[in-house]
């Protein structure tokens, strides 16, 4: 008699969570129904979710409208494979499959957004450049997509897709207020508006949108620990405005001109973004084409050092295009495309060279150019079996040529079961700052007695190799799946190795000298290897038109394996799970309850591997209900973080979850 199968000890699923998932996967199947979801981010073609050659999730407009959304990162954190970087109480950054937030590429309608050059952060500003009222859906591709999008897409891509200009006029307005149960926590107010419609029927259309949200800063929400009180959330205030014209001069031809401006205040650090885009899409007998010219300027009005005002600005201009060519006789679709991109940063405070050296502060500008060409071929090997292969050639002004190949198989074993498997190699060039030896910034906690960090022209680009294998099932009202993944990242760019201790500093591998005032200087460096691996699972079931459930669970093992002993990476919970129960007791009433389980994670991991700091696991539950007054007016209310969990911050590396709070929302459509 065979012994029962045992799960390895390296896969610690909490017992209550395991019971929940086992019960969920035992749900019965029901007949297939509903229209399939179409996505555009996973390849150069529009495809249904189950045909897409990638692991991809979609957040819909309905998901966004259910509750007040100040920061989209919080909503993205409910998707399988996504975790949030929560250093202190800063706005969280989005991480995919255990890789840091710098490895997640954000797009708005397929156009790159990146505030890193002016803020020295990851993607914590890039989740909110668009008013939520204008978002149609968000596509999250988990896994490298450098073969299509180039650098920064090693971890994956988040594509925020806005609403199209309609053939008839439509509009919406949403007002939210959030009141915390603790008077020391800040209130939240949000307002958004959008309208769209034809100016000349079937020829010219207009779309406008605007949004504003503000979360007041916290008072003394954290109890003292060893006599030290950690601050709560800072003031968060954002505003956005956008407009677009859509011109259809002939059948199959679409020209769009858009402009967006946004202002985002994170605790007094203020960024403004001005973005313009001109695009043309054409459909012909032989295929279709797309060309887009983007001009993007991001301004940091304050700088990055507390107590100082050092404004800077970055410009990112690009021209990209692609041509999609169906080859029906060979059962293939071939896509060819390319991109020209130019980046520039003007920063008188940080692009200065080293203090006390010749040429200091003589040239406050750093810039670079790069170009790329890519090809992708989707081949129908047989009925139900497709292979997507592609490669992108990038030539970077400072780091030369790099290839990013990808291969992905999609096999529909039965009408309800799909198998997917992929392999990809990706690269990420050092940022404009990391690779510039003229860039430098104060660090180590002080602008006068700390340390100094600088870019390095000796950096090598990061490279990764990724593999995944998964299965999905879809029987209409019941569906789900699982995916195993592994990513090996080499030459990770790092600046965590630094100290203000002047005696200890020379022992660091990236120490390069002292400033005239004695502060040690450290350069960005490459570290050998990081590995992430794990499994993502998801499930949805509609028991009846009145009751449905969605659930997902992610296990992630993310480690720095450069040394003899692998070290866990910070802000990467090994276990994450989300469950949502949706109810529709009557045509005019809807309700839902959600639970987010955030597993144990590390807040600080010294290079020695000693004295690691952990944060315990916790669960956050929300409930809400909505009443549709008529076809134009909906009122919603609910309680967020019902159990008031995760609210105490113990150390500077720790973070708060927002505590228990109630919300009221009004949505008007016309």
XYZ file of C-alpha atoms in Angstrom, residues 14-434:
421
model
C -1.730 27.907 6.705
C -4.259 25.270 7.831
C -7.409 27.467 7.764
C -6.415 28.764 4.345
C -5.753 25.238 3.048
C -9.185 24.098 4.237
C -10.842 27.033 2.474
C -9.072 26.292 -0.820
C -9.814 22.559 -0.692
C -13.498 23.245 -0.153
C -13.493 25.758 -2.995
C -11.931 23.383 -5.524
C -14.589 20.794 -4.707
C -17.324 23.004 -6.188
C -19.521 21.423 -8.894
C -19.332 22.450 -12.536
C -22.195 24.116 -14.363
C -22.979 24.954 -17.953
C -20.840 27.418 -19.905
C -22.121 30.975 -20.472
C -21.158 34.662 -20.718
C -18.975 36.513 -23.198
C -15.211 35.809 -23.032
C -12.863 38.536 -21.771
C -10.622 40.044 -24.469
C -7.124 41.292 -23.532
C -4.491 43.255 -25.462
C -1.364 43.276 -23.264
C -0.121 39.668 -23.436
C 0.828 39.792 -27.136
C 0.589 42.039 -30.171
C -2.926 40.684 -30.888
C -6.316 41.070 -29.231
C -7.149 37.674 -27.733
C -9.485 36.049 -25.265
C -8.139 35.501 -21.783
C -7.734 31.745 -22.230
C -5.979 32.171 -25.627
C -3.509 34.808 -24.364
C 0.115 33.581 -24.352
C 0.813 34.680 -20.763
C -0.475 34.500 -17.211
C -2.859 37.426 -17.123
C -5.545 38.755 -14.772
C -8.120 41.485 -15.345
C -9.639 43.985 -12.920
C -12.872 45.306 -14.378
C -14.616 48.637 -14.114
C -17.117 46.979 -11.745
C -14.240 45.938 -9.434
C -13.044 49.543 -9.284
C -16.509 51.014 -8.655
C -17.302 48.790 -5.654
C -15.319 50.795 -3.128
C -13.397 54.060 -2.766
C -10.042 53.800 -4.530
C -7.391 56.387 -3.635
C -4.397 54.239 -4.594
C -4.836 51.528 -7.246
C -1.972 49.582 -5.690
C -4.304 48.470 -2.882
C -6.715 47.010 -5.439
C -3.915 45.416 -7.473
C -2.732 43.700 -4.297
C -5.838 41.460 -4.426
C -4.642 39.758 -7.647
C -2.787 36.444 -7.552
C 0.984 36.815 -7.977
C 0.924 40.444 -6.788
C 2.423 41.665 -3.516
C 2.959 45.203 -2.250
C 6.213 46.810 -1.184
C 5.267 48.677 1.988
C 8.450 50.409 3.229
C 7.365 52.585 6.141
C 3.969 54.106 5.395
C 4.805 55.261 1.902
C 2.359 54.591 -0.927
C 2.813 50.877 -1.707
C 4.645 49.717 -4.812
C 3.406 46.840 -6.971
C 5.571 43.692 -7.144
C 4.961 40.725 -9.440
C 6.029 37.176 -8.565
C 8.411 38.259 -5.831
C 10.436 40.729 -7.893
C 10.766 44.303 -6.650
C 8.565 47.179 -7.763
C 11.272 48.422 -10.155
C 10.601 45.312 -12.281
C 6.921 46.083 -12.899
C 6.288 48.175 -16.016
C 3.243 50.440 -15.894
C 1.406 51.367 -19.077
C -1.580 53.617 -19.737
C -3.301 52.445 -22.925
C -0.088 50.693 -23.883
C 2.090 53.784 -23.299
C 4.929 53.610 -20.777
C 4.777 55.725 -17.613
C 7.805 55.950 -15.336
C 8.415 58.484 -12.567
C 11.603 56.834 -11.298
C 14.052 59.388 -12.695
C 12.576 62.318 -10.763
C 11.566 60.518 -7.577
C 14.180 57.744 -7.103
C 11.315 55.420 -6.239
C 9.771 52.403 -7.933
C 6.230 52.566 -9.281
C 4.432 54.104 -6.298
C 3.573 57.277 -8.266
C 2.717 55.471 -11.505
C -0.473 53.751 -10.300
C -2.511 56.959 -10.210
C -1.976 59.179 -13.230
C -5.489 58.408 -14.557
C -8.828 59.200 -12.811
C -10.543 55.983 -11.765
C -13.741 57.185 -13.452
C -12.018 56.829 -16.825
C -10.566 53.327 -16.328
C -12.281 50.593 -18.357
C -10.153 47.734 -17.017
C -6.649 46.890 -15.787
C -4.690 44.003 -17.313
C -1.954 42.465 -15.161
C 0.561 40.239 -16.980
C 2.603 38.189 -14.529
C 5.948 37.189 -15.984
C 8.527 38.886 -18.217
C 7.281 40.775 -21.275
C 10.533 42.344 -22.448
C 10.095 40.729 -25.880
C 7.331 43.293 -26.516
C 7.960 46.127 -24.073
C 11.704 46.099 -23.448
C 13.453 47.155 -20.259
C 11.548 47.298 -16.916
C 9.169 44.463 -17.860
C 11.192 41.656 -16.217
C 8.555 41.075 -13.539
C 5.566 41.821 -15.729
C 3.272 44.565 -16.962
C 0.292 46.472 -15.563
C -1.693 48.098 -18.377
C -4.356 50.628 -17.327
C -6.857 50.813 -20.183
C -9.126 53.848 -20.368
C -12.630 54.048 -21.776
C -13.087 54.569 -25.507
C -14.923 57.483 -27.063
C -18.485 56.243 -27.504
C -20.848 56.555 -30.461
C -23.377 58.179 -28.145
C -22.810 60.609 -25.296
C -22.306 59.080 -21.885
C -20.935 60.348 -18.606
C -20.443 59.536 -14.951
C -19.666 61.204 -11.648
C -18.560 59.455 -8.445
C -18.282 60.925 -4.946
C -16.800 59.036 -1.981
C -16.240 59.795 1.677
C -14.361 57.540 4.095
C -14.529 58.071 7.864
C -12.184 56.107 10.183
C -13.337 54.803 13.546
C -10.130 56.171 15.108
C -10.226 59.962 15.251
C -6.435 60.061 14.860
C -6.657 58.555 11.373
C -7.164 60.824 8.398
C -10.472 61.158 6.550
C -10.659 60.524 2.796
C -12.626 62.369 0.112
C -12.674 61.524 -3.597
C -14.482 62.921 -6.626
C -14.223 61.971 -10.288
C -16.017 62.886 -13.494
C -15.915 61.714 -17.098
C -17.884 62.392 -20.282
C -17.533 61.145 -23.828
C -19.404 61.292 -27.100
C -19.487 62.306 -30.764
C -18.962 65.871 -31.975
C -19.603 64.746 -35.564
C -21.318 61.377 -35.850
C -18.938 58.599 -36.978
C -16.184 61.167 -37.683
C -15.064 63.103 -34.597
C -15.431 62.260 -30.908
C -14.389 63.848 -27.610
C -13.544 62.457 -24.165
C -12.836 64.506 -21.029
C -12.195 63.379 -17.455
C -11.146 64.836 -14.123
C -10.503 63.506 -10.645
C -9.512 64.619 -7.174
C -8.817 62.652 -4.007
C -7.385 63.521 -0.620
C -6.540 61.482 2.440
C -5.675 63.601 5.456
C -2.502 62.724 7.329
C -2.705 60.631 10.494
C -2.198 61.821 14.030
C -0.813 59.550 16.755
C -2.248 56.244 15.527
C 0.670 54.069 16.690
C 1.306 53.311 20.335
C 4.897 53.882 21.551
C 7.245 50.882 21.387
C 10.275 51.132 23.685
C 9.484 54.820 24.063
C 9.451 55.481 20.308
C 6.252 56.338 18.403
C 6.198 55.652 14.661
C 4.236 58.064 12.428
C 1.108 56.957 10.588
C 0.106 57.670 7.002
C 1.104 61.053 5.580
C -1.148 63.362 3.590
C -2.024 61.950 0.163
C -3.616 64.375 -2.332
C -3.995 63.802 -6.071
C -5.703 65.539 -8.952
C -5.955 64.671 -12.649
C -7.410 66.054 -15.837
C -7.419 64.578 -19.328
C -8.911 64.993 -22.747
C -8.796 63.158 -26.072
C -10.063 63.663 -29.609
C -10.778 60.698 -31.867
C -10.956 61.367 -35.615
C -12.061 58.763 -38.158
C -11.282 60.293 -41.588
C -12.177 57.073 -43.450
C -13.337 53.545 -42.812
C -10.672 51.591 -40.940
C -8.669 54.722 -40.040
C -8.555 56.178 -36.510
C -6.448 59.158 -35.411
C -6.287 60.081 -31.714
C -4.844 63.137 -29.985
C -4.704 63.099 -26.199
C -3.423 65.228 -23.346
C -3.306 64.381 -19.626
C -2.040 66.323 -16.640
C -1.768 65.018 -13.078
C -0.491 66.227 -9.719
C 0.317 63.713 -6.963
C 1.299 64.703 -3.430
C 2.781 61.943 -1.265
C 3.460 63.419 2.150
C 4.675 66.737 0.753
C 6.712 65.234 -2.106
C 4.848 66.497 -5.181
C 5.091 65.227 -8.749
C 3.359 66.715 -11.767
C 3.026 64.896 -15.088
C 2.110 66.325 -18.490
C 1.617 63.764 -21.235
C 0.646 64.170 -24.893
C 0.094 61.432 -27.452
C -0.736 61.343 -31.162
C -1.572 57.982 -32.670
C -2.890 56.399 -35.856
C -4.476 52.983 -36.232
C -5.209 51.568 -39.647
C -6.993 48.445 -40.834
C -6.314 47.153 -44.346
C -6.983 44.074 -46.459
C -3.453 42.798 -45.724
C -3.401 43.573 -41.986
C -3.355 46.479 -39.575
C -0.897 49.117 -38.392
C -0.389 51.284 -35.337
C 1.954 54.279 -34.837
C 2.167 56.430 -31.685
C 4.175 59.537 -30.819
C 4.450 60.212 -27.071
C 5.788 63.249 -25.210
C 5.894 62.910 -21.432
C 7.270 65.372 -18.870
C 7.360 64.659 -15.132
C 8.295 67.406 -12.675
C 9.315 66.865 -9.078
C 8.389 70.166 -7.435
C 10.151 69.523 -4.118
C 12.905 66.956 -4.604
C 13.626 63.838 -2.586
C 15.332 65.061 0.606
C 13.146 65.915 3.594
C 13.438 69.566 4.591
C 14.981 70.668 1.295
C 13.503 72.047 -1.939
C 15.420 70.740 -4.969
C 13.088 70.575 -7.990
C 13.917 68.551 -11.088
C 12.198 67.366 -14.255
C 12.417 64.429 -16.635
C 11.346 64.156 -20.273
C 10.574 60.866 -21.963
C 9.753 61.023 -25.684
C 9.118 58.023 -27.883
C 7.952 56.935 -31.314
C 6.746 53.368 -31.652
C 4.810 51.363 -34.178
C 3.861 47.890 -35.295
C 2.461 46.105 -38.327
C 0.301 42.983 -37.878
C 0.249 40.647 -40.895
C -2.082 37.623 -40.907
C -0.764 34.753 -43.062
C -3.816 32.537 -43.285
C -2.325 29.999 -45.705
C 0.413 29.180 -43.175
C -1.896 29.533 -40.136
C 0.297 32.296 -38.750
C 0.080 35.922 -37.685
C 3.340 37.861 -37.858
C 3.915 41.170 -36.085
C 6.904 43.431 -36.663
C 7.535 46.694 -34.869
C 10.019 49.083 -33.375
C 10.591 51.948 -30.959
C 12.754 55.061 -30.701
C 13.049 56.546 -27.212
C 14.910 59.487 -25.727
C 15.124 60.285 -22.012
C 16.453 63.432 -20.355
C 16.733 64.542 -16.734
C 17.451 68.067 -15.522
C 18.397 67.929 -11.831
C 20.636 70.735 -10.460
C 20.674 69.156 -6.992
C 21.729 65.610 -7.859
C 23.264 65.561 -11.356
C 26.327 67.421 -10.150
C 29.321 65.131 -10.066
C 31.118 64.665 -6.754
C 31.272 67.615 -4.341
C 34.757 69.113 -4.164
C 35.903 67.795 -7.549
C 36.575 69.723 -10.797
C 33.411 70.139 -12.831
C 31.132 69.941 -9.796
C 27.666 71.386 -10.648
C 28.730 72.344 -14.196
C 26.258 70.128 -16.101
C 22.933 69.327 -14.363
C 21.575 67.292 -17.304
C 21.850 63.602 -18.124
C 20.271 62.040 -21.206
C 20.296 58.898 -23.304
C 18.792 57.412 -26.446
C 17.808 53.872 -27.351
C 16.049 52.066 -30.151
C 14.467 48.669 -30.563
C 12.971 46.312 -33.124
C 10.815 43.288 -32.399
C 9.112 40.438 -34.197
C 6.405 38.076 -32.944
C 4.879 35.087 -34.710
C 1.780 33.245 -33.557
C 1.664 29.820 -35.211
C -1.316 27.457 -35.125
C 0.533 24.120 -34.955
C -2.762 22.220 -35.024
C -6.340 22.772 -33.908
C -6.260 23.904 -30.307
C -2.458 24.253 -30.152
C -0.700 27.592 -30.716
C 2.921 28.608 -30.323
C 3.879 32.262 -29.893
C 7.546 33.052 -30.426
C 9.186 36.445 -30.470
C 12.343 38.422 -29.939
C 13.124 42.058 -29.244
C 16.448 43.660 -30.105
C 17.246 46.679 -27.926
C 20.193 48.964 -28.479
C 20.954 51.182 -25.504
C 23.273 54.185 -25.887
C 25.267 53.259 -22.770
C 24.857 49.482 -22.567
C 24.819 48.264 -26.146
C 22.705 45.523 -27.725
C 20.478 42.981 -25.971
C 18.028 40.330 -27.138
C 14.843 39.376 -25.253
C 13.421 36.154 -26.761
C 10.199 34.456 -25.668
C 8.332 31.251 -26.492
C 4.857 30.332 -25.240
C 2.559 27.371 -25.872
C -1.216 27.410 -25.400
C -3.040 24.084 -25.739
C -6.818 23.694 -25.462
C -6.938 20.079 -24.332
C -10.753 20.173 -24.183
C -13.288 23.009 -24.620
C -13.038 23.613 -20.877
C -9.348 22.900 -20.113
C -6.360 24.938 -21.321
C -2.684 24.172 -20.668
C -0.070 26.922 -20.846
C 3.726 26.872 -20.714
C 6.274 29.585 -21.397
C 9.948 30.486 -21.365
C 11.407 33.968 -21.648
C 14.669 35.818 -21.309
C 14.562 39.488 -20.402
C 16.888 42.335 -19.584
C 16.695 45.587 -17.652
C 19.129 48.420 -18.273
C 20.250 50.638 -15.391
C 18.024 53.668 -15.033
C 19.045 57.104 -16.183
C 20.388 57.742 -12.683
C 21.914 54.395 -11.786
